[in-house]
Coordinates of C-alpha atoms and ligand atoms in Angstrom, one line a residue:
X1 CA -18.3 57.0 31.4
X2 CA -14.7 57.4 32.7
X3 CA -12.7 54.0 32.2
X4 CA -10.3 52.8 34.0
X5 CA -7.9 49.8 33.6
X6 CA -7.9 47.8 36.5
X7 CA -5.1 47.6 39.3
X8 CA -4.8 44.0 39.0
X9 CA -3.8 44.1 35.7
X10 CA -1.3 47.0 35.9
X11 CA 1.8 47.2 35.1
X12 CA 1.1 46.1 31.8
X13 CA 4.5 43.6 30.7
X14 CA 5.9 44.7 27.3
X15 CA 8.1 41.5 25.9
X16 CA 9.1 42.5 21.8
X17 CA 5.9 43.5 20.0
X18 CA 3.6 41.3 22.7
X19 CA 1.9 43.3 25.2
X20 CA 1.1 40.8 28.0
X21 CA -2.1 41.7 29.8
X22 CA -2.7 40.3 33.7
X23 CA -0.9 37.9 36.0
X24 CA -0.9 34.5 36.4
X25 CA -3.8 31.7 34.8
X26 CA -5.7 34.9 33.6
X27 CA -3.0 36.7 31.9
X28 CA -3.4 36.5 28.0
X29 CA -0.6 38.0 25.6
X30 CA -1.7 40.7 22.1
X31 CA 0.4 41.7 19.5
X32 CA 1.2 45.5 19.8
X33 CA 3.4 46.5 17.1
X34 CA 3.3 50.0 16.9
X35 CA 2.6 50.2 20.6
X36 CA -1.2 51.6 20.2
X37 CA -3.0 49.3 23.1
X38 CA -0.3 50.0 25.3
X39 CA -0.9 54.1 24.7
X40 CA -4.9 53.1 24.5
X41 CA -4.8 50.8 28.0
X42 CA -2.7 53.9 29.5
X43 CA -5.2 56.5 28.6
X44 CA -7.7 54.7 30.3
X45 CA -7.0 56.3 34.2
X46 CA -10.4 56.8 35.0
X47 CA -10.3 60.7 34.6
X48 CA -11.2 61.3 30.7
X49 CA -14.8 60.8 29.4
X50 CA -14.8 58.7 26.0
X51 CA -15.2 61.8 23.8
X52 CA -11.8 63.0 25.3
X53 CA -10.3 59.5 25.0
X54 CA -10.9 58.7 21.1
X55 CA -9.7 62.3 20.5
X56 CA -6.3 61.1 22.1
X57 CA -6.0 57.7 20.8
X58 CA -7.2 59.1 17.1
X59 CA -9.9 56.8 17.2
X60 CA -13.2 57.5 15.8
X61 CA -15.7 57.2 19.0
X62 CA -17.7 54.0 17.9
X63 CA -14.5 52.2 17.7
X64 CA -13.6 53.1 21.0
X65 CA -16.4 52.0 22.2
X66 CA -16.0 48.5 20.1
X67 CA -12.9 48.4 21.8
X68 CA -14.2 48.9 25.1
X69 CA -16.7 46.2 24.7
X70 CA -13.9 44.1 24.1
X71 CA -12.0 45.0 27.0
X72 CA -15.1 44.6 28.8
X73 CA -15.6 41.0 28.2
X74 CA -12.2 40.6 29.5
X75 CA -13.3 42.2 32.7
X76 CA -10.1 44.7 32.5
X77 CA -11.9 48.0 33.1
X78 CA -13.7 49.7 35.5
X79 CA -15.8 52.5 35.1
X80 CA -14.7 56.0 37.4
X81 CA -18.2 57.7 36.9
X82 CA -20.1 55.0 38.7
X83 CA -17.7 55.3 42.0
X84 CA -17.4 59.3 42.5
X85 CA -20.3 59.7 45.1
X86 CA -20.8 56.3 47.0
X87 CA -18.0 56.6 49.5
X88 CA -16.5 59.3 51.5
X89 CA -13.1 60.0 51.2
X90 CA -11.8 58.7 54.5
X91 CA -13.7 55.2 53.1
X92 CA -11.4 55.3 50.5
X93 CA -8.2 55.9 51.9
X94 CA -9.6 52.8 54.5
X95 CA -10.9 50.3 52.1
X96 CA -8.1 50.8 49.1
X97 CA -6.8 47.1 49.1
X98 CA -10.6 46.0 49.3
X99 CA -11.4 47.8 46.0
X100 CA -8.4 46.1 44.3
X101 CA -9.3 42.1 45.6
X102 CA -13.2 43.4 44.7
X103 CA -11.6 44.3 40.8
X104 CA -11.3 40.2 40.3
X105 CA -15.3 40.7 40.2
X106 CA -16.2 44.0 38.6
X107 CA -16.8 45.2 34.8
X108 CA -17.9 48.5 33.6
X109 CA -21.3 48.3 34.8
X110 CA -20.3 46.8 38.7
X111 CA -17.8 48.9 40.5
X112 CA -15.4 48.2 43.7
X113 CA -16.8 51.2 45.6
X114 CA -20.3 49.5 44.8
X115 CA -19.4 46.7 46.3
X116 CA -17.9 48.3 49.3
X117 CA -21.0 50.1 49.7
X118 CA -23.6 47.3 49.3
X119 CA -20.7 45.9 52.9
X120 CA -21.5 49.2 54.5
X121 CA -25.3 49.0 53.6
X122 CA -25.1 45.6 55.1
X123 CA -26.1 44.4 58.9
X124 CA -24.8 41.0 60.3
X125 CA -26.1 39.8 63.6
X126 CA -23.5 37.8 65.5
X127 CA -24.5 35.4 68.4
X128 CA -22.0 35.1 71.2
X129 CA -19.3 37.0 71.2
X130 CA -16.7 34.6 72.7
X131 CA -14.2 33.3 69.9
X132 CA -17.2 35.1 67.6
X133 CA -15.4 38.5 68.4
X134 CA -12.8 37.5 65.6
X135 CA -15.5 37.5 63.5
X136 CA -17.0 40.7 64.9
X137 CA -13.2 42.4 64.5
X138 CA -12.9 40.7 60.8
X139 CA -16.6 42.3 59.7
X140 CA -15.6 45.8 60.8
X141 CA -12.6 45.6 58.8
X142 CA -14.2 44.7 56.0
X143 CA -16.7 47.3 56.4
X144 CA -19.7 45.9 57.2
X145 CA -22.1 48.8 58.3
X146 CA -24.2 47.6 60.7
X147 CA -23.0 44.9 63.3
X148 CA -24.9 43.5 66.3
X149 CA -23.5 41.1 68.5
X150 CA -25.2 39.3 71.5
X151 CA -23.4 38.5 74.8
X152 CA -24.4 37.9 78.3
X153 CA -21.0 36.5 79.7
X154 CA -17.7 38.8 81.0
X155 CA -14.6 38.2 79.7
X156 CA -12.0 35.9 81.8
X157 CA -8.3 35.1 81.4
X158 CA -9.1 31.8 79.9
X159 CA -10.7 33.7 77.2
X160 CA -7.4 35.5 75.9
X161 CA -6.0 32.1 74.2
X162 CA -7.9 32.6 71.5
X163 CA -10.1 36.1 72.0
X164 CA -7.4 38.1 71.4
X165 CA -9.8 41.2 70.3
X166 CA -10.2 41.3 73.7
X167 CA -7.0 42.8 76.3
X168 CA -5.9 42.0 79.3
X169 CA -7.5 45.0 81.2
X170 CA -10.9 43.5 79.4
X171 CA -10.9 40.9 82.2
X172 CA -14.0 40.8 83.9
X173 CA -15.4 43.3 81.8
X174 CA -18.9 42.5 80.1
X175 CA -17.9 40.5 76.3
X176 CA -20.5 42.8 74.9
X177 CA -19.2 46.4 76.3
X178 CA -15.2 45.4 75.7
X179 CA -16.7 44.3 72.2
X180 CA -17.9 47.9 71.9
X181 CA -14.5 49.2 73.1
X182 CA -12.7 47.0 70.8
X183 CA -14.3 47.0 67.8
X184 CA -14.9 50.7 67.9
X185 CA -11.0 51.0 68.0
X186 CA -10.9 48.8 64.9
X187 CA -13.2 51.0 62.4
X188 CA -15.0 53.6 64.4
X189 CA -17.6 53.7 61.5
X190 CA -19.5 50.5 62.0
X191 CA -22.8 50.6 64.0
X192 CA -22.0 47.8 66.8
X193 CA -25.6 47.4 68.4
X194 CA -24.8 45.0 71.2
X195 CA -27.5 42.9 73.4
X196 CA -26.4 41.9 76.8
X197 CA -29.1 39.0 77.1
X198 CA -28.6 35.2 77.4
X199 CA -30.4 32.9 75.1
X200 CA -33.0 30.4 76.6
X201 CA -35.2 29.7 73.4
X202 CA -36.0 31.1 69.6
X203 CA -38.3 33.9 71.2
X204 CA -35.1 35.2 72.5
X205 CA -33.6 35.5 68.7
X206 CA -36.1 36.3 66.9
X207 CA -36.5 40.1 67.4
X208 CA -33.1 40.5 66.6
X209 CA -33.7 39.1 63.1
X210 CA -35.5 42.5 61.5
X211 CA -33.6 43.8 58.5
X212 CA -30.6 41.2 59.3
X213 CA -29.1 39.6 56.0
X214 CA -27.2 37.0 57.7
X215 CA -26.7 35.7 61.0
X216 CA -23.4 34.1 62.5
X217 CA -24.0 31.8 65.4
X218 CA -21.5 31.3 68.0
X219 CA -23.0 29.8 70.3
X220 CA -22.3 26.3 71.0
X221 CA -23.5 25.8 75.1
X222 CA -26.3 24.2 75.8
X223 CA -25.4 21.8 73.6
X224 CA -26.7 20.9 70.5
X225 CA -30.5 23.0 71.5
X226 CA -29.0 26.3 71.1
X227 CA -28.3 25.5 67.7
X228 CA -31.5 24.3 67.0
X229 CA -33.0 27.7 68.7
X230 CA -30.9 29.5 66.1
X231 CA -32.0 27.2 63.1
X232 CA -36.0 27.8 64.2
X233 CA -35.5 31.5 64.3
X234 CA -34.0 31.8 61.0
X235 CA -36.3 29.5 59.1
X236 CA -39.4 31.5 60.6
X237 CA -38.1 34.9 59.6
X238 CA -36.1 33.8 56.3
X239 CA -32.9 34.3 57.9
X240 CA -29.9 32.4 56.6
X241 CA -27.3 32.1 59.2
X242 CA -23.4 30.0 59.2
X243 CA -23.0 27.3 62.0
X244 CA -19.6 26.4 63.1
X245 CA -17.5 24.5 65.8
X246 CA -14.1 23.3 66.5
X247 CA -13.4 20.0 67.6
X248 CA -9.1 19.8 68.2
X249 CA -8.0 19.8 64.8
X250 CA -11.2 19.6 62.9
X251 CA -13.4 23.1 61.9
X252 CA -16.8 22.8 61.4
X253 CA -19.2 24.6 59.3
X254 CA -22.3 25.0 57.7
X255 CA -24.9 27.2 56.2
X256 CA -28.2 27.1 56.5
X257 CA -30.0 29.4 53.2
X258 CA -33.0 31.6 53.8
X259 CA -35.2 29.2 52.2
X260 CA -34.0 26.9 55.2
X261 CA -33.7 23.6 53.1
X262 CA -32.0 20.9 54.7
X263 CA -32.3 22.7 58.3
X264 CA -29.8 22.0 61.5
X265 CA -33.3 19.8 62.4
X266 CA -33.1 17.9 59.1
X267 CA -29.3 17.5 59.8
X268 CA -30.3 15.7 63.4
X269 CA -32.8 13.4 61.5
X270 CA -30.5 12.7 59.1
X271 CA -27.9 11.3 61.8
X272 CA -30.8 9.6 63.8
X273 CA -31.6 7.3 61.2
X274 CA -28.4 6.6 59.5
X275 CA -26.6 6.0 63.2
X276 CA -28.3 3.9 65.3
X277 CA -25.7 5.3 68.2
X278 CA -26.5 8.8 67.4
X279 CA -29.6 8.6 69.7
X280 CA -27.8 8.0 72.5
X281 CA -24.9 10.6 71.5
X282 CA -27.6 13.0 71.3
X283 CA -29.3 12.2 74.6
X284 CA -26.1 12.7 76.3
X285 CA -24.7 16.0 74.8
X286 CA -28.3 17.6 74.5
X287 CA -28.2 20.6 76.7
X288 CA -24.6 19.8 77.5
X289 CA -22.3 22.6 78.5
X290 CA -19.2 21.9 77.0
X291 CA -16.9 24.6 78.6
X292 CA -14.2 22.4 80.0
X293 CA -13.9 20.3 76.6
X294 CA -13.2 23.4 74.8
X295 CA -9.9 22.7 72.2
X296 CA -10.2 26.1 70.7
X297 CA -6.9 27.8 70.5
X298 CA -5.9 31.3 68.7
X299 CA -4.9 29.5 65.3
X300 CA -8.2 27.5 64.9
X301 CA -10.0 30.2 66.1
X302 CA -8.5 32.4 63.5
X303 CA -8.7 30.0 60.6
X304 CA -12.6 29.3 61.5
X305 CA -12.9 33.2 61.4
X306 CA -11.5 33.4 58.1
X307 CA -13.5 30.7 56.5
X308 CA -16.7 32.5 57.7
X309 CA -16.0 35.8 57.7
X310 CA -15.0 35.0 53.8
X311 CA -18.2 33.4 53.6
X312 CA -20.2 36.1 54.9
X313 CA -18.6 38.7 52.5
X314 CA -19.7 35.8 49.3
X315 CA -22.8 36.1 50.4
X316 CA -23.4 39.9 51.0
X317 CA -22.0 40.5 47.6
X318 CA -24.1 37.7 46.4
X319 CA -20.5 36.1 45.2
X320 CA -20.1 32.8 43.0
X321 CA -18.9 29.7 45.0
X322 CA -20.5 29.7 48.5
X323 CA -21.4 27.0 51.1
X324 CA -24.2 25.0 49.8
X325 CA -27.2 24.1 52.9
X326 CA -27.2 20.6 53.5
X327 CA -23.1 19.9 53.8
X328 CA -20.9 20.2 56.5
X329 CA -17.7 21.8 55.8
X330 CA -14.6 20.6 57.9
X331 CA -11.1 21.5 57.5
X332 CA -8.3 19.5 58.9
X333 CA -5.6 21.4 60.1
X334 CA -3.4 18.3 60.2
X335 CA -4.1 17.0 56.6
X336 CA -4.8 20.8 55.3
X337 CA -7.6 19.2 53.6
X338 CA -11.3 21.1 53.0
X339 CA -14.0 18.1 52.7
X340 CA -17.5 18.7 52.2
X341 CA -18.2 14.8 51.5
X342 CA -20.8 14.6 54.2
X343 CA -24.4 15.9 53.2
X344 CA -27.9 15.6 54.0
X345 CA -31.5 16.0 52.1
X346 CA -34.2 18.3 53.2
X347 CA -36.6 15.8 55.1
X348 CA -40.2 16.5 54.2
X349 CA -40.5 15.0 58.0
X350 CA -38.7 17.7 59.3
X351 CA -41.3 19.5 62.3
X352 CA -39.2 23.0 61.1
X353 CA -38.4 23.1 58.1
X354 CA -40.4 20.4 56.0
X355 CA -43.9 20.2 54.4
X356 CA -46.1 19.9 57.7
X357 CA -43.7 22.4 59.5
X358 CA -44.8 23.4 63.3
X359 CA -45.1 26.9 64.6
X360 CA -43.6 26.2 67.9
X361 CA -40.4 25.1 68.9
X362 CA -40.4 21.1 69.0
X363 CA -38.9 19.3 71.8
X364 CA -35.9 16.6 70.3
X365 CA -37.9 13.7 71.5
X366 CA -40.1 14.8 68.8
X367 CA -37.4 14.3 65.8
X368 CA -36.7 10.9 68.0
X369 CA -40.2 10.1 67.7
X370 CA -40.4 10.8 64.1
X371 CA -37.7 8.6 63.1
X372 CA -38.8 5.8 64.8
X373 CA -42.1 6.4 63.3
X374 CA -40.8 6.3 59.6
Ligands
ZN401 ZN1 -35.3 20.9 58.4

């Protein structure tokens, strides 16, 4: 073991015989007389085993190690020797600030570059790859190691509001081969697999799912079926996958979990029979292509990205804190509010997700049906 005091919590703030340890809510003063945690904490730079380090301190090595423990339940420390071989050296030069903000959730038995590496060993599959492509840019940043993204459309001028991945001399260019183009410029590292298809139905999804830990659909158009194409692929192959939308000022989002409780099906149910409207609203936008209605702009666009791109990272590191299934997230841009008030329940009715689910893909005058049969 080779301990290291963490970034986050360096420089360490001398004030009389306190030693103040961390910033902000988390920073917590000790009394250090005769200065031996600050020499202690300072020996700690990930280079000296602990044999080394209680020779230096003048400590016997159990009490080091008693110290340690204590440090450790602080969550100050990382250990060196767990990080030497998982990265390359270009990684990390690349992925230095990531290993810092990743320090807020490591001890000495979880490092930063483990973290980065469980990214890189991770594969997100990314439907659409219209305002998506932030998404797509945002993940290869981050360093996720395996991308594939799904296009069948080119890219036109009325894209470049709010696609801003993609250039001006994209224009007219296939989404999916300027994605390439793009993204390789960004972090030449990541695998982009892209799929120049169109979707018509869950058949077309479903082979994409294999070995995919989360799915990001950004598709919207037809309306309201391709998301329910999405939602039956994932639930048959144990998928979990984010929703989102934008609606003028209001982003949308929500997760459905790889146990697929409380599905994008059981959302539909849910509205059926607590609207008595919503049947109609649903006839009318089912299937609907919403192209000229679209009130995506760069900053929404960017924010949405941000939300789920976040989200994805929380759940690839198996974070604390992540969008529960079964509530839709919106933000407001005006109020700069985040509600997650509105919910709904798994129904047991539900043909994809509940007890008596189908194998095929139901038609939506089949969840009509079953509300008005309950
Ligand atoms: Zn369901």
């Amino acid at each position: 073991m080779k301990p290291k005091i963490k970034e986050i919590v360096t420089p360490l703030i001398k004030h009389g015989e306190r030693i103040r340890i961390g910033y902000h809510e988390k920073a917590f003063d000790v009394m250090d007389k005769d200065n031996k945690i600050e020499s202690l904490l300072s020996s700690f730079d990930g280079k000296k085993g602990l044999e080394e380090l209680a020779r230096l301190n003048n400590i016997h090595l159990e009490n080091l190690i008693d110290l340690l423990n204590t440090f450790d339940n602080i969550k100050i420390l990382e250990d060196r020797d767990l990080m030497e071989n998982l990265l390359n050296e270009q990684e990390k030069e690349r992925y230095r600030a990531n290993f810092t903000y990743f320090e807020y959730y490591t001890d000495l038995y979880k490092s930063s570059y483990e973290m980065q590496k469980k990214i890189k060993d991770s594969h997100v599959l990314i439907l659409g790859l219209g305002g998506a492509i932030q998404d797509v840019a945002a993940l290869a940043s981050l360093g996720v190691g395996k991308i594939t993204g799904l296009d069948y459309d080119t890219v036109e001028r009325s894209n470049l509001n709010r696609q801003y991945i993609y250039k001006e001399n994209d224009i007219g260019r296939l989404k999916t081969e300027a994605a390439k183009r793009r993204i390789k410029e960004i972090n030449p590292d990541v695998e982009l697999n892209i799929v120049n298809k169109k979707i018509t139905s869950p058949e077309d999804i479903m082979p994409l799912l294999s070995n995919v830990d989360l799915v990001i659909s950004g598709i919207d158009s037809p309306g309201i079926i391709s998301s329910r194409w999405v939602n039956f692929a994932c639930i048959s192959k144990n998928v979990p996958a984010i929703f989102s939308g934008i609606n003028g000022n209001k982003i949308l989002m929500n997760k459905l979990s790889d146990t697929g409780e409380g599905c994008f099906d059981c959302f539909l149910l849910h509205c059926l029979k607590n609207d008595e409207i919503f049947k109609f609203q649903l006839n009318t936008l089912y299937g609907y292509t919403f192209e000229k209605k679209n009130t995506a702009i760069a900053p929404t666009v960017s924010i949405l990205s941000g939300f789920i791109t976040a989200e994805v990272m929380k759940h690839l590191l198996n974070l604390e804190n992540q969008m529960n299934t079964g509530y839709m997230y919106q933000f407001d841009l005006n109020r700069l509010t985040m509600d997650s008030d509105y919910h709904w329940e798994k129904s047991d009715y539900c043909p994809t997700c509940g007890e008596i689910s189908l194998k095929e893909f139901c038609d939506i005058t089949t969840l009509m049906e079953i509300i008005e049969g309950k």
